[in-house]
Amino acid sequence: MTNQTAVILIDPYNDFLHPKGKLNPRLAESIAATGTIEHLKEVVATARKNKIPIYYCLHCQTDKYSFQGWQMMNWSLTGLKENLVFEKGSWGAEIYEGLEPNPDNGDVVVSQHLNSSSFQNTDLDYQLRQRGIRNLVLAGLVTNTCIEATARYGYELGYNLTMISDGTAGFSTEQKDAATNLIWPLFANRILTCGLEEPECHRCVSRGIKCSGPNNDRIYVHRNAENMRTQSHRGALRVAMQRRTAHYEPSLDPETQARTAAASTTLEALQRLVRSTQASLLSASASLTAKPVELFYSTVLDAFQPKHDTGVFSGDRVPSSATEGDCSSVAVCIRSLLPLAQQSERHIMDQSIFSLLTMYLSLLVKDPKLTEMARAAYTSAVGEFRLFIGSRFPAELAHPQTSYCQLFLALSTALQLFEYVNDMGETRSGFLTHHEGMLKLLQISGPGVYQSPYLLQSFSGIRGITVFVALQKRRPIFLSEPKWIYTPFLSRPKTRRELLHDIALGIPALLRRTDDLVPSLAQGPQGDLTGPSDRVQRLRIAQQLVTDFATVKSDLEAWFQNFKQSYAPAPIYWNTETVMDSAHAYTDPVCVPDLEDPKYQLRFRDGQKAGVLICYWSFLLELLMSLIDVQTAVASLARSEQPANEVEDLVEAVCGDLGANRAAADDSAFLILQSTPYLTCCLEGIFVTQSPLSLVQRYFAR
């Protein structure tokens, strides 16, 4: 509730924020990279709009007598004294323009802090408790000192903390990112941004500014219309963008998720349980063995177990073969962790699973209180995990035991998946930072530790997420090595999705080779290629790369043909304008697609096939985009001068199917867009579509 919430705005001084401020040179790079000033103004404006008071926590101001006689001066105090930073009565000690307090809004200027914490030796805690404030939103300067120290102190005092990661700045971007990604999660209940993500649209990328991406379908289509070769592409993208953002609307009634009484029973029971359970009994500090918490945890665990016709995941509600697997990698991972729950010697495992399941459940039933509970449990689990791995794993490196490796991997999977679910599958900076650590654990443990069928299923699911991350980063990954492709799966046949991932794991290496080669093919004003022999050599490198692209493309197409053939003569997908016998499709009673605009939509036999097909089209599109880049660069090189016969032959070999590849890329992008309405009618499909839709946006904005 807003009457229990306050913004804690720390040190918004001119000396920090203004280019002429005394300490601004040390912060300028981080302020610019983060957009700190713009976001602080947004925080203040939002507080004003919602009548939320702002508590101004200001560092002590100085004069020539400050700290006289002090004998325990730290480096921060020494710097203030020597440079008269925040000097009394000076412009530098004034609050930055646009961030000033407004008493009519209920703003409070608390007594000044001497060191980093705004609680220590001030009246902040007293002022907050007098007004019944329990929830604090922290922003201001400096990320690694005053913000962090104040948050830790507030955590100890029992306040609920929300921290604005782009409403702050550090003495370097690296320090700031380390705090927001690694340190803050240890004590913050929530870490939010002001809504501005990394630039996605071409206009903002080219200008080097931050934006929220193409979140308005009309603006996005208008800006990129010239890159969309047909009106159908524009219509499909418009529909896809509308569907992509629809699930964020808080006004959606969660009861509409269920279309039959049987399917709604589980969600309704869980919603009643959430409402009837006191939040204080489900806090991160509460033991999972305490009776109320144990009951809640057991009920949630039971809800995620496989149940014919009424389960949480779509694979429970429609018939599917063992070769199909679940609709999403998230579902695969969650199911793999359930057998590891409620083993008394692994409390940390339960804490991690509890945070993951409650987060997924909170999105399913759209309950913000449940979301807060999940994030609090996650913060506690991360803290325990770091202590656990710090005390056990180094000793195990010399003589690794399979049981410890398996436990470490299961824990890291649960925590990594929480971040993925929390980000709605968008792989933001927090997820990516911890993803590197999880991959390191995988690499250290080796491919031979997956004797447990549950751990193997967990590995399969996280691998499905990792392949999209590797494509996003455009760099090779060790999971593409033969020992990682084959050894973990020796105990059972692979699912169709796993076979697709085997092929896709080879694509990032091709993307990296493309990034290395294409700049060398570009002709500068004076010509970058030294002579005919050098030109021929690079064209041969390009030819080999195109050949390798063709091999992987052929493998993908063979996988697709095998998939279609296994269900022939019945189709696995079709356009909604095509009349098909209803026997071809299985209806999921919970996930019913809205087919009001059938022109730009596909239908599928079931959600499992839709999920794996959109991944296939995404892998194919990512490959084709880089292949086209290589072919275009070679074609441009050939046009820049009169080529010799040998060069002509090489250019023809490299670029002969450029037109066909462009058409195939268009088709793949269009199929992804047409799939989105079918998939985004339920939570699983939303996770599946995030990376493919980002890819399509990047394709049309090229």
PDB file of C-alpha atoms in Angstrom, residues 214-442:
ATOM      1  CA  PRO A 214       9.598  -1.418 -29.829  1.00  0.00           C
ATOM      2  CA  ASN A 215       6.915  -1.640 -27.140  1.00  0.00           C
ATOM      3  CA  ASN A 216       4.415   0.211 -29.316  1.00  0.00           C
ATOM      4  CA  ASP A 217       3.415  -1.944 -32.270  1.00  0.00           C
ATOM      5  CA  ARG A 218       2.293   0.965 -34.472  1.00  0.00           C
ATOM      6  CA  ILE A 219       5.514   2.946 -33.982  1.00  0.00           C
ATOM      7  CA  TYR A 220       7.662  -0.122 -34.567  1.00  0.00           C
ATOM      8  CA  VAL A 221       5.890  -1.130 -37.770  1.00  0.00           C
ATOM      9  CA  HIS A 222       5.948   2.459 -39.061  1.00  0.00           C
ATOM     10  CA  ARG A 223       9.699   2.798 -38.462  1.00  0.00           C
ATOM     11  CA  ASN A 224      10.565  -0.502 -40.090  1.00  0.00           C
ATOM     12  CA  ALA A 225       7.927  -0.708 -42.810  1.00  0.00           C
ATOM     13  CA  GLU A 226      10.476  -0.329 -45.580  1.00  0.00           C
ATOM     14  CA  ASN A 227      12.272  -3.459 -44.333  1.00  0.00           C
ATOM     15  CA  MET A 228       9.101  -5.565 -44.388  1.00  0.00           C
ATOM     16  CA  ARG A 229       8.655  -6.909 -47.847  1.00  0.00           C
ATOM     17  CA  THR A 230       4.936  -7.589 -47.676  1.00  0.00           C
ATOM     18  CA  GLN A 231       1.879  -6.135 -45.999  1.00  0.00           C
ATOM     19  CA  SER A 232       1.389  -9.551 -44.388  1.00  0.00           C
ATOM     20  CA  HIS A 233       4.642  -9.133 -42.478  1.00  0.00           C
ATOM     21  CA  ARG A 234       3.433  -5.822 -41.085  1.00  0.00           C
ATOM     22  CA  GLY A 235       0.079  -7.212 -40.048  1.00  0.00           C
ATOM     23  CA  ALA A 236       1.625 -10.265 -38.442  1.00  0.00           C
ATOM     24  CA  LEU A 237       4.115  -8.182 -36.511  1.00  0.00           C
ATOM     25  CA  ARG A 238       1.375  -5.868 -35.287  1.00  0.00           C
ATOM     26  CA  VAL A 239      -0.629  -8.817 -33.948  1.00  0.00           C
ATOM     27  CA  ALA A 240       2.466 -10.413 -32.408  1.00  0.00           C
ATOM     28  CA  MET A 241       3.494  -7.223 -30.611  1.00  0.00           C
ATOM     29  CA  GLN A 242       0.004  -6.775 -29.212  1.00  0.00           C
ATOM     30  CA  ARG A 243      -0.006 -10.357 -27.935  1.00  0.00           C
ATOM     31  CA  ARG A 244       3.494 -10.058 -26.521  1.00  0.00           C
ATOM     32  CA  THR A 245       2.579  -7.177 -24.218  1.00  0.00           C
ATOM     33  CA  ALA A 246      -0.920  -8.351 -23.341  1.00  0.00           C
ATOM     34  CA  HIS A 247       0.214 -10.674 -20.541  1.00  0.00           C
ATOM     35  CA  TYR A 248       1.673  -7.768 -18.593  1.00  0.00           C
ATOM     36  CA  GLU A 249      -1.724  -6.093 -18.180  1.00  0.00           C
ATOM     37  CA  PRO A 250      -2.635  -6.228 -14.467  1.00  0.00           C
ATOM     38  CA  SER A 251      -6.356  -5.985 -15.195  1.00  0.00           C
ATOM     39  CA  LEU A 252      -6.527  -9.458 -16.704  1.00  0.00           C
ATOM     40  CA  ASP A 253      -8.688 -11.753 -14.601  1.00  0.00           C
ATOM     41  CA  PRO A 254      -6.684 -14.881 -13.717  1.00  0.00           C
ATOM     42  CA  GLU A 255      -9.884 -16.921 -13.636  1.00  0.00           C
ATOM     43  CA  THR A 256     -10.185 -16.496 -17.403  1.00  0.00           C
ATOM     44  CA  GLN A 257      -7.098 -18.661 -17.718  1.00  0.00           C
ATOM     45  CA  ALA A 258      -9.266 -21.723 -17.116  1.00  0.00           C
ATOM     46  CA  ARG A 259     -11.929 -22.723 -19.638  1.00  0.00           C
ATOM     47  CA  THR A 260     -13.245 -25.809 -17.839  1.00  0.00           C
ATOM     48  CA  ALA A 261     -14.068 -26.537 -14.216  1.00  0.00           C
ATOM     49  CA  ALA A 262     -11.585 -29.401 -14.074  1.00  0.00           C
ATOM     50  CA  ALA A 263      -8.691 -27.339 -15.341  1.00  0.00           C
ATOM     51  CA  SER A 264      -9.444 -24.383 -13.048  1.00  0.00           C
ATOM     52  CA  THR A 265      -9.596 -26.424  -9.851  1.00  0.00           C
ATOM     53  CA  THR A 266      -5.845 -26.405  -9.224  1.00  0.00           C
ATOM     54  CA  LEU A 267      -5.417 -22.658  -9.769  1.00  0.00           C
ATOM     55  CA  GLU A 268      -8.483 -21.788  -7.715  1.00  0.00           C
ATOM     56  CA  ALA A 269      -7.296 -23.940  -4.817  1.00  0.00           C
ATOM     57  CA  LEU A 270      -3.872 -22.335  -4.899  1.00  0.00           C
ATOM     58  CA  GLN A 271      -5.346 -18.839  -5.004  1.00  0.00           C
ATOM     59  CA  ARG A 272      -7.486 -19.611  -1.952  1.00  0.00           C
ATOM     60  CA  LEU A 273      -4.435 -20.984  -0.165  1.00  0.00           C
ATOM     61  CA  VAL A 274      -2.414 -17.832  -0.924  1.00  0.00           C
ATOM     62  CA  ARG A 275      -5.215 -15.596   0.351  1.00  0.00           C
ATOM     63  CA  SER A 276      -5.687 -17.596   3.545  1.00  0.00           C
ATOM     64  CA  THR A 277      -2.004 -17.884   4.455  1.00  0.00           C
ATOM     65  CA  GLN A 278      -0.497 -15.006   6.405  1.00  0.00           C
ATOM     66  CA  ALA A 279       2.424 -13.455   4.566  1.00  0.00           C
ATOM     67  CA  SER A 280       4.445 -13.292   7.789  1.00  0.00           C
ATOM     68  CA  LEU A 281       4.383 -17.090   7.968  1.00  0.00           C
ATOM     69  CA  LEU A 282       5.783 -17.357   4.460  1.00  0.00           C
ATOM     70  CA  SER A 283       8.679 -14.923   4.778  1.00  0.00           C
ATOM     71  CA  ALA A 284      12.142 -15.829   3.577  1.00  0.00           C
ATOM     72  CA  SER A 285      13.302 -16.313   7.164  1.00  0.00           C
ATOM     73  CA  ALA A 286      10.563 -18.806   8.005  1.00  0.00           C
ATOM     74  CA  SER A 287      11.587 -22.446   8.096  1.00  0.00           C
ATOM     75  CA  LEU A 288      10.054 -24.678   5.463  1.00  0.00           C
ATOM     76  CA  THR A 289       9.468 -27.245   8.208  1.00  0.00           C
ATOM     77  CA  ALA A 290       7.153 -24.906  10.142  1.00  0.00           C
ATOM     78  CA  LYS A 291       3.634 -26.275   9.796  1.00  0.00           C
ATOM     79  CA  PRO A 292       1.910 -23.409   7.903  1.00  0.00           C
ATOM     80  CA  VAL A 293       4.846 -23.024   5.549  1.00  0.00           C
ATOM     81  CA  GLU A 294       5.216 -26.773   5.113  1.00  0.00           C
ATOM     82  CA  LEU A 295       1.521 -27.032   4.206  1.00  0.00           C
ATOM     83  CA  PHE A 296       1.836 -24.256   1.650  1.00  0.00           C
ATOM     84  CA  TYR A 297       5.028 -25.743   0.178  1.00  0.00           C
ATOM     85  CA  SER A 298       3.537 -29.245  -0.014  1.00  0.00           C
ATOM     86  CA  THR A 299       0.437 -27.901  -1.738  1.00  0.00           C
ATOM     87  CA  VAL A 300       2.509 -26.009  -4.295  1.00  0.00           C
ATOM     88  CA  LEU A 301       4.686 -29.071  -4.934  1.00  0.00           C
ATOM     89  CA  ASP A 302       1.599 -31.181  -5.479  1.00  0.00           C
ATOM     90  CA  ALA A 303       0.172 -28.635  -7.911  1.00  0.00           C
ATOM     91  CA  PHE A 304       3.240 -28.955 -10.152  1.00  0.00           C
ATOM     92  CA  GLN A 305       3.186 -32.766 -10.226  1.00  0.00           C
ATOM     93  CA  PRO A 306       1.959 -34.397 -13.468  1.00  0.00           C
ATOM     94  CA  LYS A 307      -1.839 -34.682 -13.437  1.00  0.00           C
ATOM     95  CA  HIS A 308      -3.863 -36.044 -16.303  1.00  0.00           C
ATOM     96  CA  ASP A 309      -6.110 -33.351 -17.817  1.00  0.00           C
ATOM     97  CA  THR A 310      -5.635 -30.843 -14.953  1.00  0.00           C
ATOM     98  CA  GLY A 311      -1.876 -30.284 -14.536  1.00  0.00           C
ATOM     99  CA  VAL A 312      -0.103 -26.935 -14.460  1.00  0.00           C
ATOM    100  CA  PHE A 313       1.756 -27.596 -17.718  1.00  0.00           C
ATOM    101  CA  SER A 314       0.155 -28.119 -21.100  1.00  0.00           C
ATOM    102  CA  GLY A 315       1.865 -31.492 -21.522  1.00  0.00           C
ATOM    103  CA  ASP A 316      -0.433 -32.827 -18.784  1.00  0.00           C
ATOM    104  CA  ARG A 317      -3.559 -31.692 -20.571  1.00  0.00           C
ATOM    105  CA  VAL A 318      -3.004 -32.983 -24.102  1.00  0.00           C
ATOM    106  CA  PRO A 319      -1.777 -36.386 -25.298  1.00  0.00           C
ATOM    107  CA  SER A 320       1.901 -36.403 -26.243  1.00  0.00           C
ATOM    108  CA  SER A 321       4.541 -38.998 -26.943  1.00  0.00           C
ATOM    109  CA  ALA A 322       7.790 -39.393 -25.030  1.00  0.00           C
ATOM    110  CA  THR A 323       9.664 -38.033 -28.039  1.00  0.00           C
ATOM    111  CA  GLU A 324       7.942 -34.633 -27.786  1.00  0.00           C
ATOM    112  CA  GLY A 325       8.765 -33.451 -24.265  1.00  0.00           C
ATOM    113  CA  ASP A 326       7.175 -30.412 -22.645  1.00  0.00           C
ATOM    114  CA  CYS A 327       6.185 -27.226 -24.418  1.00  0.00           C
ATOM    115  CA  SER A 328       8.933 -25.123 -22.813  1.00  0.00           C
ATOM    116  CA  SER A 329      12.405 -25.529 -21.344  1.00  0.00           C
ATOM    117  CA  VAL A 330      11.003 -23.955 -18.172  1.00  0.00           C
ATOM    118  CA  ALA A 331       8.530 -26.813 -17.784  1.00  0.00           C
ATOM    119  CA  VAL A 332      11.267 -29.386 -18.420  1.00  0.00           C
ATOM    120  CA  CYS A 333      13.484 -27.869 -15.705  1.00  0.00           C
ATOM    121  CA  ILE A 334      10.745 -27.468 -13.107  1.00  0.00           C
ATOM    122  CA  ARG A 335       9.573 -31.049 -13.506  1.00  0.00           C
ATOM    123  CA  SER A 336      13.145 -32.296 -13.121  1.00  0.00           C
ATOM    124  CA  LEU A 337      13.553 -30.554  -9.751  1.00  0.00           C
ATOM    125  CA  LEU A 338      10.358 -31.816  -8.099  1.00  0.00           C
ATOM    126  CA  PRO A 339      11.777 -35.239  -7.039  1.00  0.00           C
ATOM    127  CA  LEU A 340      14.587 -33.420  -5.181  1.00  0.00           C
ATOM    128  CA  ALA A 341      12.176 -31.557  -2.902  1.00  0.00           C
ATOM    129  CA  GLN A 342      11.535 -32.230   0.806  1.00  0.00           C
ATOM    130  CA  GLN A 343      14.693 -34.195   1.468  1.00  0.00           C
ATOM    131  CA  SER A 344      15.564 -33.192   5.031  1.00  0.00           C
ATOM    132  CA  GLU A 345      19.320 -33.018   4.522  1.00  0.00           C
ATOM    133  CA  ARG A 346      18.932 -30.522   1.665  1.00  0.00           C
ATOM    134  CA  HIS A 347      17.139 -27.523   3.137  1.00  0.00           C
ATOM    135  CA  ILE A 348      18.925 -25.217   0.709  1.00  0.00           C
ATOM    136  CA  MET A 349      17.510 -27.252  -2.190  1.00  0.00           C
ATOM    137  CA  ASP A 350      13.986 -26.780  -0.846  1.00  0.00           C
ATOM    138  CA  GLN A 351      14.537 -23.063  -0.403  1.00  0.00           C
ATOM    139  CA  SER A 352      15.592 -22.787  -4.041  1.00  0.00           C
ATOM    140  CA  ILE A 353      12.723 -24.919  -5.360  1.00  0.00           C
ATOM    141  CA  PHE A 354      10.249 -23.040  -3.180  1.00  0.00           C
ATOM    142  CA  SER A 355      11.331 -19.671  -4.604  1.00  0.00           C
ATOM    143  CA  LEU A 356      11.124 -20.976  -8.188  1.00  0.00           C
ATOM    144  CA  LEU A 357       7.694 -22.585  -7.881  1.00  0.00           C
ATOM    145  CA  THR A 358       6.138 -19.666  -6.040  1.00  0.00           C
ATOM    146  CA  MET A 359       7.492 -17.234  -8.646  1.00  0.00           C
ATOM    147  CA  TYR A 360       6.030 -19.295 -11.496  1.00  0.00           C
ATOM    148  CA  LEU A 361       2.780 -19.648  -9.586  1.00  0.00           C
ATOM    149  CA  SER A 362       2.611 -15.898  -8.929  1.00  0.00           C
ATOM    150  CA  LEU A 363       2.778 -15.261 -12.683  1.00  0.00           C
ATOM    151  CA  LEU A 364       0.202 -17.961 -13.322  1.00  0.00           C
ATOM    152  CA  VAL A 365      -2.384 -16.532 -10.903  1.00  0.00           C
ATOM    153  CA  LYS A 366      -1.165 -12.902 -11.161  1.00  0.00           C
ATOM    154  CA  ASP A 367      -0.694 -12.395  -7.418  1.00  0.00           C
ATOM    155  CA  PRO A 368       1.828  -9.620  -6.530  1.00  0.00           C
ATOM    156  CA  LYS A 369       2.075 -10.714  -2.881  1.00  0.00           C
ATOM    157  CA  LEU A 370       3.124 -14.153  -3.997  1.00  0.00           C
ATOM    158  CA  THR A 371       5.733 -12.532  -6.248  1.00  0.00           C
ATOM    159  CA  GLU A 372       7.226 -10.664  -3.290  1.00  0.00           C
ATOM    160  CA  MET A 373       7.303 -13.864  -1.260  1.00  0.00           C
ATOM    161  CA  ALA A 374       9.100 -15.704  -4.058  1.00  0.00           C
ATOM    162  CA  ARG A 375      11.723 -12.980  -4.421  1.00  0.00           C
ATOM    163  CA  ALA A 376      12.345 -12.894  -0.685  1.00  0.00           C
ATOM    164  CA  ALA A 377      12.811 -16.669  -0.637  1.00  0.00           C
ATOM    165  CA  TYR A 378      15.175 -16.402  -3.597  1.00  0.00           C
ATOM    166  CA  THR A 379      17.311 -13.789  -1.833  1.00  0.00           C
ATOM    167  CA  SER A 380      17.649 -16.103   1.155  1.00  0.00           C
ATOM    168  CA  ALA A 381      18.423 -19.100  -1.071  1.00  0.00           C
ATOM    169  CA  VAL A 382      21.146 -17.207  -2.966  1.00  0.00           C
ATOM    170  CA  GLY A 383      22.823 -16.249   0.304  1.00  0.00           C
ATOM    171  CA  GLU A 384      22.800 -19.848   1.530  1.00  0.00           C
ATOM    172  CA  PHE A 385      23.998 -21.134  -1.838  1.00  0.00           C
ATOM    173  CA  ARG A 386      27.020 -18.836  -1.846  1.00  0.00           C
ATOM    174  CA  LEU A 387      27.988 -19.924   1.655  1.00  0.00           C
ATOM    175  CA  PHE A 388      27.437 -23.561   0.735  1.00  0.00           C
ATOM    176  CA  ILE A 389      29.383 -23.519  -2.494  1.00  0.00           C
ATOM    177  CA  GLY A 390      32.140 -21.446  -0.913  1.00  0.00           C
ATOM    178  CA  SER A 391      32.631 -23.969   1.873  1.00  0.00           C
ATOM    179  CA  ARG A 392      32.235 -27.172  -0.129  1.00  0.00           C
ATOM    180  CA  PHE A 393      33.092 -26.717  -3.775  1.00  0.00           C
ATOM    181  CA  PRO A 394      36.768 -25.619  -3.569  1.00  0.00           C
ATOM    182  CA  ALA A 395      37.578 -28.708  -1.525  1.00  0.00           C
ATOM    183  CA  GLU A 396      35.793 -30.895  -4.024  1.00  0.00           C
ATOM    184  CA  LEU A 397      37.744 -29.622  -7.023  1.00  0.00           C
ATOM    185  CA  ALA A 398      40.805 -31.709  -6.182  1.00  0.00           C
ATOM    186  CA  HIS A 399      38.771 -34.915  -5.721  1.00  0.00           C
ATOM    187  CA  PRO A 400      35.301 -34.200  -7.078  1.00  0.00           C
ATOM    188  CA  GLN A 401      32.491 -36.417  -5.835  1.00  0.00           C
ATOM    189  CA  THR A 402      29.601 -37.021  -8.176  1.00  0.00           C
ATOM    190  CA  SER A 403      27.015 -36.456  -5.439  1.00  0.00           C
ATOM    191  CA  TYR A 404      28.322 -32.968  -4.672  1.00  0.00           C
ATOM    192  CA  CYS A 405      28.534 -32.049  -8.351  1.00  0.00           C
ATOM    193  CA  GLN A 406      24.954 -33.184  -8.828  1.00  0.00           C
ATOM    194  CA  LEU A 407      23.741 -31.130  -5.874  1.00  0.00           C
ATOM    195  CA  PHE A 408      25.622 -28.037  -7.039  1.00  0.00           C
ATOM    196  CA  LEU A 409      24.159 -28.400 -10.529  1.00  0.00           C
ATOM    197  CA  ALA A 410      20.602 -28.874  -9.267  1.00  0.00           C
ATOM    198  CA  LEU A 411      20.909 -25.821  -7.016  1.00  0.00           C
ATOM    199  CA  SER A 412      22.379 -23.615  -9.718  1.00  0.00           C
ATOM    200  CA  THR A 413      19.669 -24.747 -12.149  1.00  0.00           C
ATOM    201  CA  ALA A 414      16.886 -23.864  -9.701  1.00  0.00           C
ATOM    202  CA  LEU A 415      18.334 -20.420  -8.955  1.00  0.00           C
ATOM    203  CA  GLN A 416      19.126 -19.677 -12.588  1.00  0.00           C
ATOM    204  CA  LEU A 417      15.634 -20.712 -13.625  1.00  0.00           C
ATOM    205  CA  PHE A 418      14.139 -18.415 -10.984  1.00  0.00           C
ATOM    206  CA  GLU A 419      15.917 -15.471 -12.629  1.00  0.00           C
ATOM    207  CA  TYR A 420      14.696 -16.588 -16.043  1.00  0.00           C
ATOM    208  CA  VAL A 421      11.096 -16.855 -14.827  1.00  0.00           C
ATOM    209  CA  ASN A 422      11.364 -13.563 -12.932  1.00  0.00           C
ATOM    210  CA  ASP A 423      12.470 -11.856 -16.175  1.00  0.00           C
ATOM    211  CA  MET A 424       9.659 -13.533 -18.165  1.00  0.00           C
ATOM    212  CA  GLY A 425      12.268 -15.266 -20.317  1.00  0.00           C
ATOM    213  CA  GLU A 426      13.936 -12.056 -21.512  1.00  0.00           C
ATOM    214  CA  THR A 427      17.486 -12.959 -20.280  1.00  0.00           C
ATOM    215  CA  ARG A 428      18.367  -9.587 -18.774  1.00  0.00           C
ATOM    216  CA  SER A 429      21.667  -8.569 -17.204  1.00  0.00           C
ATOM    217  CA  GLY A 430      21.098 -10.242 -13.820  1.00  0.00           C
ATOM    218  CA  PHE A 431      20.301 -13.556 -15.461  1.00  0.00           C
ATOM    219  CA  LEU A 432      23.258 -13.315 -17.842  1.00  0.00           C
ATOM    220  CA  THR A 433      25.727 -12.544 -15.044  1.00  0.00           C
ATOM    221  CA  HIS A 434      24.788 -15.655 -13.082  1.00  0.00           C
ATOM    222  CA  HIS A 435      24.465 -17.699 -16.264  1.00  0.00           C
ATOM    223  CA  GLU A 436      28.232 -17.552 -16.750  1.00  0.00           C
ATOM    224  CA  GLY A 437      28.733 -18.947 -13.251  1.00  0.00           C
ATOM    225  CA  MET A 438      26.293 -21.774 -13.893  1.00  0.00           C
ATOM    226  CA  LEU A 439      28.086 -22.686 -17.132  1.00  0.00           C
ATOM    227  CA  LYS A 440      31.362 -22.787 -15.215  1.00  0.00           C
ATOM    228  CA  LEU A 441      29.826 -25.249 -12.765  1.00  0.00           C
ATOM    229  CA  LEU A 442      28.659 -27.384 -15.676  1.00  0.00           C
TER     230      LEU A 442
END
